[in-house]
Amino acid sequence: MLASGILGLSAETLGYILKSGAGAVVTKSVGLKPRKGYANPTVVQASCGLINAIGLPNPGINEFTREIREAKNFDVPLIVSVYGFSAKEYARVAEKAVGAGADAVELNVSCPHVTETGSEIGQNPKLLAKVIKEVKNVVEKPVIVKLSPNVTNIAEIAEVAVKAGVNAITAINTVKAMAIDAETAFPILSNRMGGLSGPAIKPIAVRCVYEIYGKVKLPIIGCGGIINWRDAVEFLLAGASAVQIGTAVAIKGSNVFKNITRGINAYLKKKGFSSVKEIVGLSHKK
Ligand SMILES: Cc1cc2nc3c(=O)[nH]c(=O)nc-3n(C[C@H](O)[C@H](O)[C@H](O)COP(=O)(O)O)c2cc1C
């Protein structure tokens, strides 16, 4: 799947990703009202990834329903990522997204660089449960929660989400990070703090998936630093039953989807497996 926030703000760019072989697409996170996001610089290159603090720019759900209506005819699932500043807002946005044709919603309770939403909700078990329950009350389609790695115990947070009624878990969003310019002595990002993505966070993401799989029995979507088939297989072995790809699309282009799928198939064949299902969580049995 395409991860949220990368080329996901229009039906046109989502369609382009589909043609590249993605099995599902997740839109950029959308809120109740339009949001401008932060001033530049919003992205800085780190040694093995990117640090971004874009600030959740989006046109608001009312405007975005046009894109959802256009994209709902895709022949792969369309997952709309939603955020809000209260449980009621999450529910309102999710309801509108599903009303326009979303096949599922992914709750962004893990963005590390916007206050009063994102990880400030995902790090607070009570608030997290309230958001999930409120959304589940108004939405018939599957509700996926995207968790933050910026917590002491991600598996405990996953358990809270499961008890609140969520249908699947995406792990992980970006890792809170920053970069400082040695010449000017200032933080580089206009927001100072951002979220680290790309290969630098893959071992953290794999550990999170492994820990969650050990505690809960819901589908897990692995995300964080996947750039080739071997990375994807690592997530499957840790317990993910699907994976999302974000930064690699920026680094390697949209061919990553086809290349990774081809690589996974070749791996399964070489190892004598007939389905991806046979390797989900396999590392736990060793
Ligand atoms: C530029 C950029 C924008 C992002 N925007 C969002 C977003 O709107 N909502 C969200 O849930 N995650 C967002 N993310 C996080 C990604 O979906 C993903 O969880 C994270 O980058 C780790 O995966 P990756 O290493 O494959 O990029 C964004 C990431 C990047 C790099």
CSV table of C-alpha atoms and ligand atoms in Angstrom, one decimal:
chain,number,residue,atom,x,y,z
A,1,MET,CA,0.0,0.0,0.0
A,2,LEU,CA,0.9,3.6,-0.5
A,3,ALA,CA,1.5,5.2,3.0
A,4,SER,CA,-0.4,8.3,4.0
A,5,GLY,CA,1.1,11.7,3.1
A,6,ILE,CA,3.0,10.7,-0.1
A,7,LEU,CA,1.3,11.7,-3.3
A,8,GLY,CA,-2.1,11.1,-1.7
A,9,LEU,CA,-3.9,14.5,-2.0
A,10,SER,CA,-5.7,13.9,-5.3
A,11,ALA,CA,-7.4,11.1,-7.3
A,12,GLU,CA,-4.9,11.8,-10.1
A,13,THR,CA,-1.8,11.1,-8.0
A,14,LEU,CA,-3.4,8.1,-6.3
A,15,GLY,CA,-4.3,6.7,-9.7
A,16,TYR,CA,-0.7,7.1,-10.8
A,17,ILE,CA,0.4,5.1,-7.8
A,18,LEU,CA,-2.1,2.4,-8.6
A,19,LYS,CA,-0.8,2.0,-12.1
A,20,SER,CA,2.6,1.5,-10.4
A,21,GLY,CA,1.3,-1.7,-8.8
A,22,ALA,CA,0.2,-0.7,-5.3
A,23,GLY,CA,-2.4,-3.1,-3.8
A,24,ALA,CA,-4.2,-0.3,-1.9
A,25,VAL,CA,-3.7,3.4,-1.4
A,26,VAL,CA,-4.0,5.6,1.7
A,27,THR,CA,-4.7,9.3,1.2
A,28,LYS,CA,-2.9,12.2,2.8
A,29,SER,CA,-4.5,12.9,6.3
A,30,VAL,CA,-7.6,15.0,6.0
A,31,GLY,CA,-9.3,17.1,8.7
A,32,LEU,CA,-12.6,18.9,9.1
A,33,LYS,CA,-11.3,22.3,8.0
A,34,PRO,CA,-8.7,23.3,5.4
A,35,ARG,CA,-5.2,23.7,6.8
A,36,LYS,CA,-2.3,25.5,5.3
A,37,GLY,CA,0.5,23.6,7.1
A,38,TYR,CA,3.8,25.0,8.1
A,39,ALA,CA,6.1,27.5,6.3
A,40,ASN,CA,9.3,26.1,4.6
A,41,PRO,CA,11.6,24.4,5.3
A,42,THR,CA,9.3,21.5,6.0
A,43,VAL,CA,11.5,18.6,5.0
A,44,VAL,CA,15.2,18.0,5.7
A,45,GLN,CA,17.4,15.1,4.6
A,46,ALA,CA,18.9,13.0,7.4
A,47,SER,CA,21.6,10.3,7.0
A,48,CYS,CA,19.3,7.5,6.3
A,49,GLY,CA,15.9,9.1,5.8
A,50,LEU,CA,13.9,12.3,5.9
A,51,ILE,CA,12.7,14.5,8.7
A,52,ASN,CA,9.4,16.2,7.9
A,53,ALA,CA,7.1,18.7,9.6
A,54,ILE,CA,4.7,19.6,6.9
A,55,GLY,CA,1.9,20.4,9.4
A,56,LEU,CA,-0.9,18.4,7.9
A,57,PRO,CA,-1.8,20.7,5.0
A,58,ASN,CA,-5.0,19.6,3.4
A,59,PRO,CA,-8.1,21.1,1.7
A,60,GLY,CA,-10.6,19.9,4.4
A,61,ILE,CA,-12.9,16.9,4.1
A,62,ASN,CA,-15.7,18.8,2.3
A,63,GLU,CA,-13.5,19.7,-0.6
A,64,PHE,CA,-11.7,16.4,-0.5
A,65,THR,CA,-14.9,14.3,-0.9
A,66,ARG,CA,-14.6,15.3,-4.6
A,67,GLU,CA,-11.3,13.4,-4.9
A,68,ILE,CA,-12.7,10.5,-2.9
A,69,ARG,CA,-15.7,10.2,-5.3
A,70,GLU,CA,-13.3,10.2,-8.3
A,71,ALA,CA,-10.9,7.7,-6.7
A,72,LYS,CA,-13.6,5.3,-5.4
A,73,ASN,CA,-13.8,3.7,-8.8
A,74,PHE,CA,-10.3,2.3,-8.5
A,75,ASP,CA,-10.2,-1.4,-8.5
A,76,VAL,CA,-8.1,-1.5,-5.3
A,77,PRO,CA,-9.2,-0.4,-1.8
A,78,LEU,CA,-9.1,3.3,-1.1
A,79,ILE,CA,-8.3,4.1,2.5
A,80,VAL,CA,-8.8,7.7,3.7
A,81,SER,CA,-6.5,8.9,6.5
A,82,VAL,CA,-8.3,11.2,8.9
A,83,TYR,CA,-7.4,13.4,11.8
A,84,GLY,CA,-9.2,15.7,14.1
A,85,PHE,CA,-8.8,17.9,17.2
A,86,SER,CA,-11.5,16.0,19.2
A,87,ALA,CA,-13.2,12.6,19.0
A,88,LYS,CA,-16.2,14.2,17.5
A,89,GLU,CA,-14.1,15.8,14.7
A,90,TYR,CA,-12.5,12.4,13.9
A,91,ALA,CA,-15.9,10.9,13.7
A,92,ARG,CA,-17.3,13.6,11.5
A,93,VAL,CA,-14.4,13.4,9.0
A,94,ALA,CA,-14.5,9.6,8.9
A,95,GLU,CA,-18.3,9.7,8.3
A,96,LYS,CA,-17.9,12.1,5.4
A,97,ALA,CA,-15.0,10.1,3.9
A,98,VAL,CA,-17.0,6.8,4.0
A,99,GLY,CA,-20.1,8.6,2.7
A,100,ALA,CA,-18.1,9.7,-0.3
A,101,GLY,CA,-16.9,6.2,-1.0
A,102,ALA,CA,-13.8,5.3,1.2
A,103,ASP,CA,-13.4,1.6,1.6
A,104,ALA,CA,-11.8,2.1,5.1
A,105,VAL,CA,-10.5,4.9,7.2
A,106,GLU,CA,-7.1,5.1,8.9
A,107,LEU,CA,-7.0,7.2,12.0
A,108,ASN,CA,-3.9,9.4,12.2
A,109,VAL,CA,-3.3,9.4,16.0
A,110,SER,CA,0.4,9.5,15.5
A,111,CYS,CA,1.6,12.6,13.6
A,112,PRO,CA,4.4,13.9,15.9
A,113,HIS,CA,4.4,17.6,14.8
A,114,VAL,CA,1.0,19.1,15.2
A,115,THR,CA,-0.3,19.9,18.7
A,116,GLU,CA,-3.7,18.7,20.1
A,117,THR,CA,-4.0,16.0,17.5
A,118,GLY,CA,-1.9,13.1,16.1
A,119,SER,CA,0.4,11.6,18.6
A,120,GLU,CA,-1.0,13.7,21.4
A,121,ILE,CA,-4.1,11.5,21.0
A,122,GLY,CA,-2.3,8.3,20.3
A,123,GLN,CA,-0.1,8.7,23.4
A,124,ASN,CA,-3.1,9.1,25.6
A,125,PRO,CA,-5.0,5.7,26.1
A,126,LYS,CA,-8.2,7.3,27.3
A,127,LEU,CA,-8.4,9.8,24.4
A,128,LEU,CA,-7.4,7.1,21.9
A,129,ALA,CA,-10.2,4.8,23.1
A,130,LYS,CA,-12.7,7.7,22.9
A,131,VAL,CA,-11.7,8.6,19.3
A,132,ILE,CA,-12.0,5.0,18.1
A,133,LYS,CA,-15.4,4.4,19.8
A,134,GLU,CA,-16.8,7.6,18.4
A,135,VAL,CA,-15.6,6.7,14.9
A,136,LYS,CA,-16.8,3.1,15.1
A,137,ASN,CA,-20.3,4.5,16.1
A,138,VAL,CA,-20.7,6.3,12.8
A,139,VAL,CA,-18.7,4.2,10.3
A,140,GLU,CA,-19.6,0.8,8.9
A,141,LYS,CA,-16.4,0.3,7.0
A,142,PRO,CA,-13.2,-1.0,8.6
A,143,VAL,CA,-11.4,1.4,10.9
A,144,ILE,CA,-7.6,1.2,11.0
A,145,VAL,CA,-5.6,3.0,13.7
A,146,LYS,CA,-2.1,4.2,12.9
A,147,LEU,CA,0.1,4.1,16.0
A,148,SER,CA,3.0,6.2,17.0
A,149,PRO,CA,6.4,4.7,18.0
A,150,ASN,CA,6.9,7.7,20.3
A,151,VAL,CA,5.5,5.8,23.3
A,152,THR,CA,6.9,3.7,26.1
A,153,ASN,CA,4.9,0.5,25.2
A,154,ILE,CA,3.3,0.4,21.8
A,155,ALA,CA,1.8,-3.1,22.4
A,156,GLU,CA,-0.2,-1.7,25.4
A,157,ILE,CA,-1.5,1.1,23.2
A,158,ALA,CA,-2.5,-1.5,20.6
A,159,GLU,CA,-4.4,-3.4,23.2
A,160,VAL,CA,-6.3,-0.3,24.2
A,161,ALA,CA,-7.2,0.3,20.5
A,162,VAL,CA,-8.4,-3.4,20.1
A,163,LYS,CA,-10.6,-3.1,23.2
A,164,ALA,CA,-12.1,0.1,21.8
A,165,GLY,CA,-13.2,-1.8,18.7
A,166,VAL,CA,-10.6,-1.0,16.0
A,167,ASN,CA,-10.4,-3.5,13.0
A,168,ALA,CA,-6.6,-3.2,12.1
A,169,ILE,CA,-3.5,-1.5,13.2
A,170,THR,CA,-0.9,0.4,11.1
A,171,ALA,CA,2.6,0.6,12.7
A,172,ILE,CA,4.3,3.0,12.6
A,173,ASN,CA,4.1,6.7,11.9
A,174,THR,CA,7.3,8.8,12.0
A,175,VAL,CA,9.7,9.0,14.9
A,176,LYS,CA,10.0,12.4,16.5
A,177,ALA,CA,13.2,14.0,15.5
A,178,MET,CA,15.0,17.3,14.7
A,179,ALA,CA,18.0,18.6,12.8
A,180,ILE,CA,20.1,21.7,13.6
A,181,ASP,CA,22.2,23.7,11.1
A,182,ALA,CA,25.8,24.0,12.5
A,183,GLU,CA,26.4,27.2,10.5
A,184,THR,CA,23.4,29.2,11.6
A,185,ALA,CA,23.0,27.3,14.9
A,186,PHE,CA,19.2,27.2,14.3
A,187,PRO,CA,16.9,24.2,14.0
A,188,ILE,CA,16.4,23.6,10.3
A,189,LEU,CA,12.7,22.9,10.1
A,190,SER,CA,10.4,25.9,10.6
A,191,ASN,CA,8.5,23.8,13.2
A,192,ARG,CA,11.8,22.8,14.8
A,193,MET,CA,10.5,19.3,15.6
A,194,GLY,CA,9.5,16.8,12.9
A,195,GLY,CA,9.2,13.1,12.2
A,196,LEU,CA,11.9,10.8,10.9
A,197,SER,CA,11.0,8.4,8.1
A,198,GLY,CA,12.9,6.1,5.7
A,199,PRO,CA,15.5,3.3,6.3
A,200,ALA,CA,16.7,4.9,9.6
A,201,ILE,CA,13.5,3.9,11.3
A,202,LYS,CA,13.0,0.4,9.9
A,203,PRO,CA,14.5,-1.5,12.9
A,204,ILE,CA,12.2,0.5,15.2
A,205,ALA,CA,9.2,-0.2,13.1
A,206,VAL,CA,10.0,-4.0,12.9
A,207,ARG,CA,10.3,-4.1,16.6
A,208,CYS,CA,7.0,-2.3,17.1
A,209,VAL,CA,5.2,-4.8,14.7
A,210,TYR,CA,6.8,-7.7,16.5
A,211,GLU,CA,5.7,-6.5,19.9
A,212,ILE,CA,2.1,-5.7,18.8
A,213,TYR,CA,1.8,-9.2,17.1
A,214,GLY,CA,2.8,-10.8,20.3
A,215,LYS,CA,-0.1,-9.1,22.2
A,216,VAL,CA,-3.1,-8.6,19.8
A,217,LYS,CA,-4.8,-10.8,17.3
A,218,LEU,CA,-5.8,-8.2,14.6
A,219,PRO,CA,-4.3,-7.6,11.2
A,220,ILE,CA,-1.2,-5.4,11.4
A,221,ILE,CA,0.0,-3.2,8.5
A,222,GLY,CA,3.7,-2.6,8.8
A,223,CYS,CA,5.2,0.7,7.8
A,224,GLY,CA,8.6,2.4,8.2
A,225,GLY,CA,11.7,2.4,6.1
A,226,ILE,CA,10.7,-0.2,3.6
A,227,ILE,CA,12.7,0.3,0.4
A,228,ASN,CA,13.0,-3.3,-1.0
A,229,TRP,CA,11.4,-6.8,-0.9
A,230,ARG,CA,13.7,-7.9,1.9
A,231,ASP,CA,12.5,-5.1,4.1
A,232,ALA,CA,8.9,-6.0,3.3
A,233,VAL,CA,9.5,-9.7,4.1
A,234,GLU,CA,11.1,-8.7,7.4
A,235,PHE,CA,7.8,-6.9,8.4
A,236,LEU,CA,5.7,-10.0,7.3
A,237,LEU,CA,7.9,-12.3,9.4
A,238,ALA,CA,7.5,-9.9,12.4
A,239,GLY,CA,3.7,-10.2,12.1
A,240,ALA,CA,2.4,-7.7,9.5
A,241,SER,CA,-0.1,-9.0,7.0
A,242,ALA,CA,0.5,-6.1,4.7
A,243,VAL,CA,2.9,-3.2,4.3
A,244,GLN,CA,2.9,0.5,3.5
A,245,ILE,CA,5.5,2.4,1.6
A,246,GLY,CA,6.1,6.1,1.9
A,247,THR,CA,9.6,7.6,1.7
A,248,ALA,CA,10.9,5.0,-0.8
A,249,VAL,CA,8.5,6.4,-3.4
A,250,ALA,CA,10.3,9.7,-3.0
A,251,ILE,CA,13.8,8.0,-3.0
A,252,LYS,CA,13.3,5.3,-5.6
A,253,GLY,CA,10.2,6.3,-7.6
A,254,SER,CA,6.8,4.6,-8.0
A,255,ASN,CA,8.4,1.4,-9.4
A,256,VAL,CA,9.0,0.3,-5.8
A,257,PHE,CA,5.6,-1.3,-5.6
A,258,LYS,CA,6.1,-3.6,-8.6
A,259,ASN,CA,9.7,-4.4,-7.6
A,260,ILE,CA,8.8,-5.3,-4.0
A,261,THR,CA,5.8,-7.4,-5.0
A,262,ARG,CA,7.9,-9.3,-7.5
A,263,GLY,CA,10.7,-9.8,-4.9
A,264,ILE,CA,8.2,-11.1,-2.3
A,265,ASN,CA,6.8,-13.6,-4.8
A,266,ALA,CA,10.2,-14.8,-5.8
A,267,TYR,CA,11.1,-15.2,-2.1
A,268,LEU,CA,8.0,-17.2,-1.4
A,269,LYS,CA,8.6,-19.5,-4.4
A,270,LYS,CA,12.3,-20.0,-3.4
A,271,LYS,CA,11.4,-20.9,0.2
A,272,GLY,CA,8.5,-23.2,-0.9
A,273,PHE,CA,5.6,-21.1,0.5
A,274,SER,CA,2.4,-20.9,-1.4
A,275,SER,CA,1.0,-17.7,0.2
A,276,VAL,CA,2.2,-14.6,2.1
A,277,LYS,CA,-0.2,-15.8,4.9
A,278,GLU,CA,2.3,-18.6,5.6
A,279,ILE,CA,5.0,-16.3,6.7
A,280,VAL,CA,3.0,-13.7,8.7
A,281,GLY,CA,4.5,-13.8,12.2
A,282,LEU,CA,6.8,-16.7,11.4
A,283,SER,CA,9.7,-15.2,13.3
A,284,HIS,CA,7.7,-15.7,16.6
A,285,LYS,CA,7.9,-19.4,16.1
A,286,LYS,CA,11.6,-19.6,16.2
B,1,LIG,C1,6.5,14.0,3.7
B,1,LIG,C2,5.7,13.0,4.6
B,1,LIG,C3,4.3,13.3,4.8
B,1,LIG,C4,3.6,12.5,5.7
B,1,LIG,N1,2.3,12.7,5.9
B,1,LIG,C5,1.5,11.9,6.7
B,1,LIG,C6,0.2,12.1,6.9
B,1,LIG,O1,-0.5,13.1,6.4
B,1,LIG,N2,-0.5,11.2,7.7
B,1,LIG,C7,0.1,10.1,8.2
B,1,LIG,O2,-0.6,9.3,8.9
B,1,LIG,N3,1.4,9.8,8.0
B,1,LIG,C8,2.1,10.7,7.3
B,1,LIG,N4,3.5,10.4,7.0
B,1,LIG,C9,4.1,9.2,7.6
B,1,LIG,C10,4.1,8.1,6.6
B,1,LIG,O3,2.8,7.7,6.2
B,1,LIG,C11,4.8,6.8,7.2
B,1,LIG,O4,4.1,6.4,8.4
B,1,LIG,C12,6.3,7.1,7.7
B,1,LIG,O5,6.9,8.0,6.8
B,1,LIG,C13,7.1,5.9,7.7
B,1,LIG,O6,7.1,5.2,6.5
B,1,LIG,P1,8.3,5.4,5.4
B,1,LIG,O7,9.6,5.2,6.1
B,1,LIG,O8,8.0,4.3,4.4
B,1,LIG,O9,8.1,6.7,4.8
B,1,LIG,C14,4.2,11.3,6.2
B,1,LIG,C15,5.6,11.0,5.9
B,1,LIG,C16,6.3,11.9,5.1
B,1,LIG,C17,7.7,11.5,4.8
